[in-house]
Structure formats: structure tokens, C-alpha cells
Amino acid sequence: MAEVPAVSCLGLDFLPRSSREGHRLRHRLKRVAREVQFKQTIEADPTNATNLGAYALFLSHVRHDPDGAEALFRRAIEIDPAHAINLGAYARFLESVRHDPGAAYTYYERAVEVDPTNVSNLGHYAVMLRTMSWTYRQRAEEAAARPRNIHVFAHDLDRFRGNADQTEAQLALDIESDPLNPISLGTYAYFLKTIRGDRRGAKAYFRRAIEADPTNVSNLIRYSILLDEMSDAHFKVVRESRRSSAP
């Protein structure tokens, strides 16, 4: 599959190098040439997700055309849903250009699941998790300050460890009988995290619990701690990767 070729500066030598206006014109012509090459390459191979993602970045960063960039990001991801670089780039676009952290989080998550070794995506995802952790901790403090706010730790770790399989079966029955009960959902999330070591499953159930009751302090605090732990784990991978690649 054809890749976007490098921009040639041939034909621009007539422009004065020392002139500020000449420098601006040279830069503008290079940008136009680059865009022409993107369009030609994509026309020749319209299903190349790498080129579509690269052109999306160009439209976002150089042309400042967010709508055009987003359309290309979506097209590229539809063609190749497992393209970690495009998923991460779109997540950063959603975070920094669209200012939509919820959508950005979803795409960071997909990017990391597709390629857990991509240091750039891991680093950005870790920062987002840390920011989200702080947000949920703030929400917990605000909820705790409200009058009559009751937060319950439904099961302690000793009871969890007494018979993990039986406890999990009972929690599953509780959720089946009342799928929107924030205490049951939060307790199961905490069980998955502490007993099963299943952070991904715990995260999903904490999110369901908080959606069911955004003011439950226990769930907010526990979810915040989980996000911090996940962020630390991703930062650790990034640090180890940088150490191993250092000369």
C-alpha cells in the first residue's frame, strides 16, 4: 500500500530565503504541496488507514479543520478498528480539540487494549486516568459534605475471602434481581478488584454503580483509587519502556 511521500522543496528556490514574506510563502506552498500529496495518495488507495489517519492529523494540526479531521479519523477507524496509532490520535483529538474527555477516554481505552505496548498511548491514558481519579475524589468530597448522605461498605474483605465463589454468586444474584442498585454494583466492583484482581471488570461495574447513584461516596472513593492504581500501572510500563530503550 502506498504511503504518503515526503514533500519536495524543488521549485521553491526562487523565493528569497532571508525575507519574512518569502519564508511565509515558502511555508504556505510546502503546506499546499503536502496536502496535494495526501489527496493523491488517498485517492490511489482510499482504504489505507495509516494515510487517512496521517491526513486527519494534518487537517487538525496544520489546516485547523476539526470537522474534516474528525471525518477522516472516523473513516480510518472504521476501516481498521485495531489501528492503535489512529485510535490514540483520535483520543487526543477528542480530548484537546473537542474537549470531550468522556469520548476521549473510550478511545484511549480501545487504543491500549489493542496495543498495550504503545508508550505514547499508555502515557496519555495514564494522565487521563489520574485526572479522572482526582475528579471522582472531588465528587466524593462534595457528596460527603451533603446532609443525610449515607454511604455503605456492604461487605468487608474478610467476608469476601471466606468463600469467594459463593460470595460472587450471591453478588451476581443481587445484581440480577436489582440491576440498578448502586450498593450491589459497587460491592461487586470492589470484589472484582480486591479478590479477583480484575481491574477491567471492576472499572465497568464501578461506572455502572456511579451512573446509578452519582452521590454514593464509597463508590466514588473506591473508583478513584482504582483509577489511580491503573494510572500507576501504565506509568510503570512507560518508565520501563524508556529505560530499556535508553542508550
PDB file of C-alpha atoms in Angstrom:
ATOM      1  CA  MET A   1       0.000   0.000   0.000  1.00  0.00           C
ATOM      2  CA  ALA A   2       1.300   3.403  -0.946  1.00  0.00           C
ATOM      3  CA  GLU A   3       2.448   5.683   1.847  1.00  0.00           C
ATOM      4  CA  VAL A   4       2.466   9.474   1.773  1.00  0.00           C
ATOM      5  CA  PRO A   5       5.731  10.597   0.144  1.00  0.00           C
ATOM      6  CA  ALA A   6       7.987  13.258   1.594  1.00  0.00           C
ATOM      7  CA  VAL A   7       7.404  16.825   0.426  1.00  0.00           C
ATOM      8  CA  SER A   8       9.851  18.064  -2.166  1.00  0.00           C
ATOM      9  CA  CYS A   9      11.027  21.666  -1.972  1.00  0.00           C
ATOM     10  CA  LEU A  10      12.024  21.736  -5.654  1.00  0.00           C
ATOM     11  CA  GLY A  11      10.565  24.711  -7.410  1.00  0.00           C
ATOM     12  CA  LEU A  12      10.711  26.979  -4.360  1.00  0.00           C
ATOM     13  CA  ASP A  13      14.296  28.169  -4.800  1.00  0.00           C
ATOM     14  CA  PHE A  14      13.141  31.367  -6.476  1.00  0.00           C
ATOM     15  CA  LEU A  15      11.751  32.588  -3.136  1.00  0.00           C
ATOM     16  CA  PRO A  16      14.047  34.845  -1.086  1.00  0.00           C
ATOM     17  CA  ARG A  17      15.251  32.920   1.969  1.00  0.00           C
ATOM     18  CA  SER A  18      16.006  35.967   4.115  1.00  0.00           C
ATOM     19  CA  SER A  19      12.678  37.693   3.562  1.00  0.00           C
ATOM     20  CA  ARG A  20       9.979  37.131   6.188  1.00  0.00           C
ATOM     21  CA  GLU A  21       7.335  37.259   3.449  1.00  0.00           C
ATOM     22  CA  GLY A  22       9.366  34.804   1.384  1.00  0.00           C
ATOM     23  CA  HIS A  23       9.589  32.456   4.357  1.00  0.00           C
ATOM     24  CA  ARG A  24       5.821  32.633   4.863  1.00  0.00           C
ATOM     25  CA  LEU A  25       5.120  31.972   1.202  1.00  0.00           C
ATOM     26  CA  ARG A  26       7.592  29.094   1.148  1.00  0.00           C
ATOM     27  CA  HIS A  27       5.869  27.575   4.168  1.00  0.00           C
ATOM     28  CA  ARG A  28       2.426  28.033   2.606  1.00  0.00           C
ATOM     29  CA  LEU A  29       3.492  26.406  -0.667  1.00  0.00           C
ATOM     30  CA  LYS A  30       5.009  23.458   1.199  1.00  0.00           C
ATOM     31  CA  ARG A  31       1.753  23.017   3.078  1.00  0.00           C
ATOM     32  CA  VAL A  32      -0.259  23.103  -0.165  1.00  0.00           C
ATOM     33  CA  ALA A  33       2.115  20.598  -1.767  1.00  0.00           C
ATOM     34  CA  ARG A  34       1.826  18.329   1.239  1.00  0.00           C
ATOM     35  CA  GLU A  35      -1.958  18.412   1.105  1.00  0.00           C
ATOM     36  CA  VAL A  36      -1.968  17.681  -2.622  1.00  0.00           C
ATOM     37  CA  GLN A  37       0.238  14.653  -1.963  1.00  0.00           C
ATOM     38  CA  PHE A  38      -2.084  13.451   0.815  1.00  0.00           C
ATOM     39  CA  LYS A  39      -5.090  13.709  -1.505  1.00  0.00           C
ATOM     40  CA  GLN A  40      -3.326  11.959  -4.360  1.00  0.00           C
ATOM     41  CA  THR A  41      -2.111   9.141  -2.156  1.00  0.00           C
ATOM     42  CA  ILE A  42      -5.540   8.613  -0.579  1.00  0.00           C
ATOM     43  CA  GLU A  43      -7.205   8.725  -3.991  1.00  0.00           C
ATOM     44  CA  ALA A  44      -4.814   5.983  -5.127  1.00  0.00           C
ATOM     45  CA  ASP A  45      -5.519   3.867  -2.029  1.00  0.00           C
ATOM     46  CA  PRO A  46      -8.680   5.063  -0.235  1.00  0.00           C
ATOM     47  CA  THR A  47      -8.636   2.200   2.283  1.00  0.00           C
ATOM     48  CA  ASN A  48      -5.169   2.838   3.713  1.00  0.00           C
ATOM     49  CA  ALA A  49      -5.968   3.629   7.360  1.00  0.00           C
ATOM     50  CA  THR A  50      -2.441   4.867   8.094  1.00  0.00           C
ATOM     51  CA  ASN A  51      -2.612   7.547   5.377  1.00  0.00           C
ATOM     52  CA  LEU A  52      -6.137   8.558   6.376  1.00  0.00           C
ATOM     53  CA  GLY A  53      -5.005   8.996   9.986  1.00  0.00           C
ATOM     54  CA  ALA A  54      -1.958  10.994   8.916  1.00  0.00           C
ATOM     55  CA  TYR A  55      -4.107  13.297   6.786  1.00  0.00           C
ATOM     56  CA  ALA A  56      -6.520  13.707   9.702  1.00  0.00           C
ATOM     57  CA  LEU A  57      -3.617  14.885  11.866  1.00  0.00           C
ATOM     58  CA  PHE A  58      -2.552  17.285   9.114  1.00  0.00           C
ATOM     59  CA  LEU A  59      -6.054  18.748   8.907  1.00  0.00           C
ATOM     60  CA  SER A  60      -6.223  19.112  12.683  1.00  0.00           C
ATOM     61  CA  HIS A  61      -2.748  20.486  13.402  1.00  0.00           C
ATOM     62  CA  VAL A  62      -1.885  22.358  10.195  1.00  0.00           C
ATOM     63  CA  ARG A  63      -5.117  23.307   8.480  1.00  0.00           C
ATOM     64  CA  HIS A  64      -7.054  23.714  11.754  1.00  0.00           C
ATOM     65  CA  ASP A  65     -10.035  21.960  10.201  1.00  0.00           C
ATOM     66  CA  PRO A  66     -11.504  19.913  13.083  1.00  0.00           C
ATOM     67  CA  ASP A  67     -14.587  18.752  11.186  1.00  0.00           C
ATOM     68  CA  GLY A  68     -12.535  17.466   8.268  1.00  0.00           C
ATOM     69  CA  ALA A  69     -10.060  15.845  10.659  1.00  0.00           C
ATOM     70  CA  GLU A  70     -12.788  14.091  12.629  1.00  0.00           C
ATOM     71  CA  ALA A  71     -14.429  12.746   9.485  1.00  0.00           C
ATOM     72  CA  LEU A  72     -11.105  11.233   8.396  1.00  0.00           C
ATOM     73  CA  PHE A  73     -10.347   9.832  11.856  1.00  0.00           C
ATOM     74  CA  ARG A  74     -13.721   8.095  11.894  1.00  0.00           C
ATOM     75  CA  ARG A  75     -13.231   6.787   8.367  1.00  0.00           C
ATOM     76  CA  ALA A  76      -9.772   5.454   9.222  1.00  0.00           C
ATOM     77  CA  ILE A  77     -11.003   3.734  12.391  1.00  0.00           C
ATOM     78  CA  GLU A  78     -13.980   2.239  10.566  1.00  0.00           C
ATOM     79  CA  ILE A  79     -11.581   0.731   8.020  1.00  0.00           C
ATOM     80  CA  ASP A  80      -9.182  -0.562  10.677  1.00  0.00           C
ATOM     81  CA  PRO A  81     -10.712  -0.647  14.182  1.00  0.00           C
ATOM     82  CA  ALA A  82      -7.498  -2.147  15.596  1.00  0.00           C
ATOM     83  CA  HIS A  83      -5.152   0.631  14.428  1.00  0.00           C
ATOM     84  CA  ALA A  84      -3.685   1.686  17.781  1.00  0.00           C
ATOM     85  CA  ILE A  85      -1.973   4.822  16.443  1.00  0.00           C
ATOM     86  CA  ASN A  86      -5.190   6.170  14.903  1.00  0.00           C
ATOM     87  CA  LEU A  87      -7.222   5.279  17.997  1.00  0.00           C
ATOM     88  CA  GLY A  88      -4.754   7.133  20.225  1.00  0.00           C
ATOM     89  CA  ALA A  89      -4.527  10.114  17.878  1.00  0.00           C
ATOM     90  CA  TYR A  90      -8.311  10.382  17.726  1.00  0.00           C
ATOM     91  CA  ALA A  91      -8.492  10.156  21.526  1.00  0.00           C
ATOM     92  CA  ARG A  92      -6.050  13.077  21.832  1.00  0.00           C
ATOM     93  CA  PHE A  93      -8.060  14.992  19.235  1.00  0.00           C
ATOM     94  CA  LEU A  94     -11.268  14.440  21.223  1.00  0.00           C
ATOM     95  CA  GLU A  95      -9.536  15.480  24.438  1.00  0.00           C
ATOM     96  CA  SER A  96      -7.658  18.570  23.242  1.00  0.00           C
ATOM     97  CA  VAL A  97      -9.724  19.834  20.286  1.00  0.00           C
ATOM     98  CA  ARG A  98     -13.281  18.693  21.024  1.00  0.00           C
ATOM     99  CA  HIS A  99     -12.806  18.921  24.812  1.00  0.00           C
ATOM    100  CA  ASP A 100     -14.797  15.715  25.231  1.00  0.00           C
ATOM    101  CA  PRO A 101     -12.972  13.699  27.934  1.00  0.00           C
ATOM    102  CA  GLY A 102     -15.662  11.016  28.049  1.00  0.00           C
ATOM    103  CA  ALA A 103     -15.289  10.143  24.372  1.00  0.00           C
ATOM    104  CA  ALA A 104     -11.504  10.511  24.591  1.00  0.00           C
ATOM    105  CA  TYR A 105     -11.422   8.048  27.485  1.00  0.00           C
ATOM    106  CA  THR A 106     -13.306   5.475  25.391  1.00  0.00           C
ATOM    107  CA  TYR A 107     -10.808   5.707  22.530  1.00  0.00           C
ATOM    108  CA  TYR A 108      -7.764   5.716  24.831  1.00  0.00           C
ATOM    109  CA  GLU A 109      -9.170   2.558  26.365  1.00  0.00           C
ATOM    110  CA  ARG A 110      -9.584   0.936  22.946  1.00  0.00           C
ATOM    111  CA  ALA A 111      -6.097   2.011  21.887  1.00  0.00           C
ATOM    112  CA  VAL A 112      -4.472   0.494  24.986  1.00  0.00           C
ATOM    113  CA  GLU A 113      -6.458  -2.724  24.644  1.00  0.00           C
ATOM    114  CA  VAL A 114      -5.350  -3.090  21.017  1.00  0.00           C
ATOM    115  CA  ASP A 115      -1.677  -2.398  21.757  1.00  0.00           C
ATOM    116  CA  PRO A 116      -0.654  -2.398  25.439  1.00  0.00           C
ATOM    117  CA  THR A 117       2.957  -1.649  24.426  1.00  0.00           C
ATOM    118  CA  ASN A 118       2.344   1.688  22.690  1.00  0.00           C
ATOM    119  CA  VAL A 119       4.151   4.049  25.061  1.00  0.00           C
ATOM    120  CA  SER A 120       2.566   7.222  23.709  1.00  0.00           C
ATOM    121  CA  ASN A 121      -0.976   5.919  24.169  1.00  0.00           C
ATOM    122  CA  LEU A 122      -0.150   4.457  27.586  1.00  0.00           C
ATOM    123  CA  GLY A 123       1.275   7.769  28.776  1.00  0.00           C
ATOM    124  CA  HIS A 124      -1.698   9.821  27.629  1.00  0.00           C
ATOM    125  CA  TYR A 125      -4.139   7.264  29.016  1.00  0.00           C
ATOM    126  CA  ALA A 126      -2.341   7.247  32.370  1.00  0.00           C
ATOM    127  CA  VAL A 127      -2.568  11.037  32.598  1.00  0.00           C
ATOM    128  CA  MET A 128      -6.278  10.917  31.786  1.00  0.00           C
ATOM    129  CA  LEU A 129      -6.881   8.227  34.430  1.00  0.00           C
ATOM    130  CA  ARG A 130      -5.066  10.355  37.023  1.00  0.00           C
ATOM    131  CA  THR A 131      -7.185  13.376  36.103  1.00  0.00           C
ATOM    132  CA  MET A 132     -10.375  11.326  36.298  1.00  0.00           C
ATOM    133  CA  SER A 133      -9.301   9.956  39.688  1.00  0.00           C
ATOM    134  CA  TRP A 134      -8.940  13.485  41.026  1.00  0.00           C
ATOM    135  CA  THR A 135     -12.363  14.399  39.602  1.00  0.00           C
ATOM    136  CA  TYR A 136     -14.088  11.458  41.295  1.00  0.00           C
ATOM    137  CA  ARG A 137     -12.330  12.187  44.574  1.00  0.00           C
ATOM    138  CA  GLN A 138     -13.620  15.758  44.401  1.00  0.00           C
ATOM    139  CA  ARG A 139     -17.117  14.459  43.734  1.00  0.00           C
ATOM    140  CA  ALA A 140     -16.824  12.143  46.738  1.00  0.00           C
ATOM    141  CA  GLU A 141     -15.843  15.062  48.998  1.00  0.00           C
ATOM    142  CA  GLU A 142     -18.765  17.134  47.724  1.00  0.00           C
ATOM    143  CA  ALA A 143     -21.193  14.235  48.217  1.00  0.00           C
ATOM    144  CA  ALA A 144     -19.889  13.525  51.722  1.00  0.00           C
ATOM    145  CA  ALA A 145     -20.499  17.143  52.703  1.00  0.00           C
ATOM    146  CA  ARG A 146     -24.194  16.938  51.856  1.00  0.00           C
ATOM    147  CA  PRO A 147     -26.576  16.346  54.773  1.00  0.00           C
ATOM    148  CA  ARG A 148     -28.041  12.862  55.196  1.00  0.00           C
ATOM    149  CA  ASN A 149     -25.599  11.357  52.733  1.00  0.00           C
ATOM    150  CA  ILE A 150     -25.293   7.704  53.665  1.00  0.00           C
ATOM    151  CA  HIS A 151     -22.510   5.569  52.207  1.00  0.00           C
ATOM    152  CA  VAL A 152     -22.295   1.880  52.905  1.00  0.00           C
ATOM    153  CA  PHE A 153     -19.481  -0.645  52.581  1.00  0.00           C
ATOM    154  CA  ALA A 154     -21.746  -3.629  52.037  1.00  0.00           C
ATOM    155  CA  HIS A 155     -19.154  -6.382  52.539  1.00  0.00           C
ATOM    156  CA  ASP A 156     -15.719  -6.373  54.121  1.00  0.00           C
ATOM    157  CA  LEU A 157     -12.670  -8.191  52.798  1.00  0.00           C
ATOM    158  CA  ASP A 158     -12.864 -10.937  55.431  1.00  0.00           C
ATOM    159  CA  ARG A 159     -16.308 -11.958  54.234  1.00  0.00           C
ATOM    160  CA  PHE A 160     -15.100 -11.802  50.616  1.00  0.00           C
ATOM    161  CA  ARG A 161     -12.191 -14.108  51.335  1.00  0.00           C
ATOM    162  CA  GLY A 162     -14.255 -16.534  53.392  1.00  0.00           C
ATOM    163  CA  ASN A 163     -15.828 -18.070  50.310  1.00  0.00           C
ATOM    164  CA  ALA A 164     -15.076 -16.105  47.173  1.00  0.00           C
ATOM    165  CA  ASP A 165     -17.076 -18.254  44.762  1.00  0.00           C
ATOM    166  CA  GLN A 166     -20.160 -18.265  46.951  1.00  0.00           C
ATOM    167  CA  THR A 167     -19.853 -14.512  47.543  1.00  0.00           C
ATOM    168  CA  GLU A 168     -19.555 -13.833  43.820  1.00  0.00           C
ATOM    169  CA  ALA A 169     -22.578 -15.989  43.064  1.00  0.00           C
ATOM    170  CA  GLN A 170     -24.630 -14.108  45.645  1.00  0.00           C
ATOM    171  CA  LEU A 171     -23.489 -10.712  44.330  1.00  0.00           C
ATOM    172  CA  ALA A 172     -24.408 -11.773  40.799  1.00  0.00           C
ATOM    173  CA  LEU A 173     -27.880 -12.763  42.017  1.00  0.00           C
ATOM    174  CA  ASP A 174     -28.248  -9.423  43.819  1.00  0.00           C
ATOM    175  CA  ILE A 175     -27.422  -7.534  40.622  1.00  0.00           C
ATOM    176  CA  GLU A 176     -29.700  -9.742  38.529  1.00  0.00           C
ATOM    177  CA  SER A 177     -32.629  -9.030  40.845  1.00  0.00           C
ATOM    178  CA  ASP A 178     -31.864  -5.281  41.028  1.00  0.00           C
ATOM    179  CA  PRO A 179     -29.591  -4.180  38.157  1.00  0.00           C
ATOM    180  CA  LEU A 180     -29.614  -0.509  39.222  1.00  0.00           C
ATOM    181  CA  ASN A 181     -28.723  -0.998  42.886  1.00  0.00           C
ATOM    182  CA  PRO A 182     -25.570   1.103  43.409  1.00  0.00           C
ATOM    183  CA  ILE A 183     -24.526  -0.787  46.539  1.00  0.00           C
ATOM    184  CA  SER A 184     -24.699  -4.190  44.849  1.00  0.00           C
ATOM    185  CA  LEU A 185     -22.907  -2.886  41.760  1.00  0.00           C
ATOM    186  CA  GLY A 186     -20.214  -1.121  43.787  1.00  0.00           C
ATOM    187  CA  THR A 187     -19.713  -4.112  46.077  1.00  0.00           C
ATOM    188  CA  TYR A 188     -19.254  -6.432  43.107  1.00  0.00           C
ATOM    189  CA  ALA A 189     -16.815  -3.981  41.547  1.00  0.00           C
ATOM    190  CA  TYR A 190     -14.812  -3.899  44.775  1.00  0.00           C
ATOM    191  CA  PHE A 191     -14.909  -7.706  44.929  1.00  0.00           C
ATOM    192  CA  LEU A 192     -13.568  -7.986  41.370  1.00  0.00           C
ATOM    193  CA  LYS A 193     -10.758  -5.582  42.152  1.00  0.00           C
ATOM    194  CA  THR A 194      -9.632  -6.910  45.525  1.00  0.00           C
ATOM    195  CA  ILE A 195     -10.329 -10.637  45.256  1.00  0.00           C
ATOM    196  CA  ARG A 196     -10.268 -11.457  41.554  1.00  0.00           C
ATOM    197  CA  GLY A 197      -7.675  -8.869  40.563  1.00  0.00           C
ATOM    198  CA  ASP A 198      -9.907  -7.944  37.623  1.00  0.00           C
ATOM    199  CA  ARG A 199      -9.430  -4.198  37.263  1.00  0.00           C
ATOM    200  CA  ARG A 200     -11.144  -4.031  33.905  1.00  0.00           C
ATOM    201  CA  GLY A 201     -14.272  -5.749  35.218  1.00  0.00           C
ATOM    202  CA  ALA A 202     -14.182  -3.655  38.379  1.00  0.00           C
ATOM    203  CA  LYS A 203     -13.991  -0.471  36.347  1.00  0.00           C
ATOM    204  CA  ALA A 204     -17.075  -1.422  34.344  1.00  0.00           C
ATOM    205  CA  TYR A 205     -19.130  -2.160  37.465  1.00  0.00           C
ATOM    206  CA  PHE A 206     -17.952   0.959  39.293  1.00  0.00           C
ATOM    207  CA  ARG A 207     -19.078   3.030  36.323  1.00  0.00           C
ATOM    208  CA  ARG A 208     -22.482   1.341  36.382  1.00  0.00           C
ATOM    209  CA  ALA A 209     -22.731   1.925  40.135  1.00  0.00           C
ATOM    210  CA  ILE A 210     -21.863   5.617  39.828  1.00  0.00           C
ATOM    211  CA  GLU A 211     -24.283   6.056  36.952  1.00  0.00           C
ATOM    212  CA  ALA A 212     -26.992   4.542  39.177  1.00  0.00           C
ATOM    213  CA  ASP A 213     -26.108   6.836  42.094  1.00  0.00           C
ATOM    214  CA  PRO A 214     -23.630   9.660  41.382  1.00  0.00           C
ATOM    215  CA  THR A 215     -23.552  10.636  45.098  1.00  0.00           C
ATOM    216  CA  ASN A 216     -22.552   7.318  46.691  1.00  0.00           C
ATOM    217  CA  VAL A 217     -19.338   8.287  48.462  1.00  0.00           C
ATOM    218  CA  SER A 218     -17.983   4.754  48.878  1.00  0.00           C
ATOM    219  CA  ASN A 219     -18.231   4.002  45.166  1.00  0.00           C
ATOM    220  CA  LEU A 220     -16.738   7.359  44.194  1.00  0.00           C
ATOM    221  CA  ILE A 221     -13.747   6.896  46.514  1.00  0.00           C
ATOM    222  CA  ARG A 222     -13.152   3.290  45.529  1.00  0.00           C
ATOM    223  CA  TYR A 223     -13.387   4.121  41.822  1.00  0.00           C
ATOM    224  CA  SER A 224     -10.952   6.996  42.316  1.00  0.00           C
ATOM    225  CA  ILE A 225      -8.466   4.633  43.988  1.00  0.00           C
ATOM    226  CA  LEU A 226      -8.862   2.106  41.163  1.00  0.00           C
ATOM    227  CA  LEU A 227      -8.149   4.776  38.543  1.00  0.00           C
ATOM    228  CA  ASP A 228      -5.032   5.843  40.463  1.00  0.00           C
ATOM    229  CA  GLU A 229      -3.806   2.249  40.560  1.00  0.00           C
ATOM    230  CA  MET A 230      -4.418   1.792  36.830  1.00  0.00           C
ATOM    231  CA  SER A 231      -2.649   5.064  36.091  1.00  0.00           C
ATOM    232  CA  ASP A 232       0.358   3.991  38.179  1.00  0.00           C
ATOM    233  CA  ALA A 233       0.496   0.662  36.342  1.00  0.00           C
ATOM    234  CA  HIS A 234       0.527   2.377  32.937  1.00  0.00           C
ATOM    235  CA  PHE A 235       3.164   4.910  34.039  1.00  0.00           C
ATOM    236  CA  LYS A 236       5.303   1.998  35.221  1.00  0.00           C
ATOM    237  CA  VAL A 237       5.162   0.404  31.755  1.00  0.00           C
ATOM    238  CA  VAL A 238       6.103   3.739  30.166  1.00  0.00           C
ATOM    239  CA  ARG A 239       9.093   4.197  32.516  1.00  0.00           C
ATOM    240  CA  GLU A 240      10.329   0.654  31.944  1.00  0.00           C
ATOM    241  CA  SER A 241       9.989   1.042  28.184  1.00  0.00           C
ATOM    242  CA  ARG A 242      12.009   4.256  28.224  1.00  0.00           C
ATOM    243  CA  ARG A 243      14.701   2.707  30.406  1.00  0.00           C
ATOM    244  CA  SER A 244      15.031  -0.310  28.126  1.00  0.00           C
ATOM    245  CA  SER A 245      15.309   1.883  25.022  1.00  0.00           C
ATOM    246  CA  ALA A 246      17.818   4.311  26.547  1.00  0.00           C
ATOM    247  CA  PRO A 247      21.382   4.054  25.122  1.00  0.00           C
TER     248      PRO A 247
END
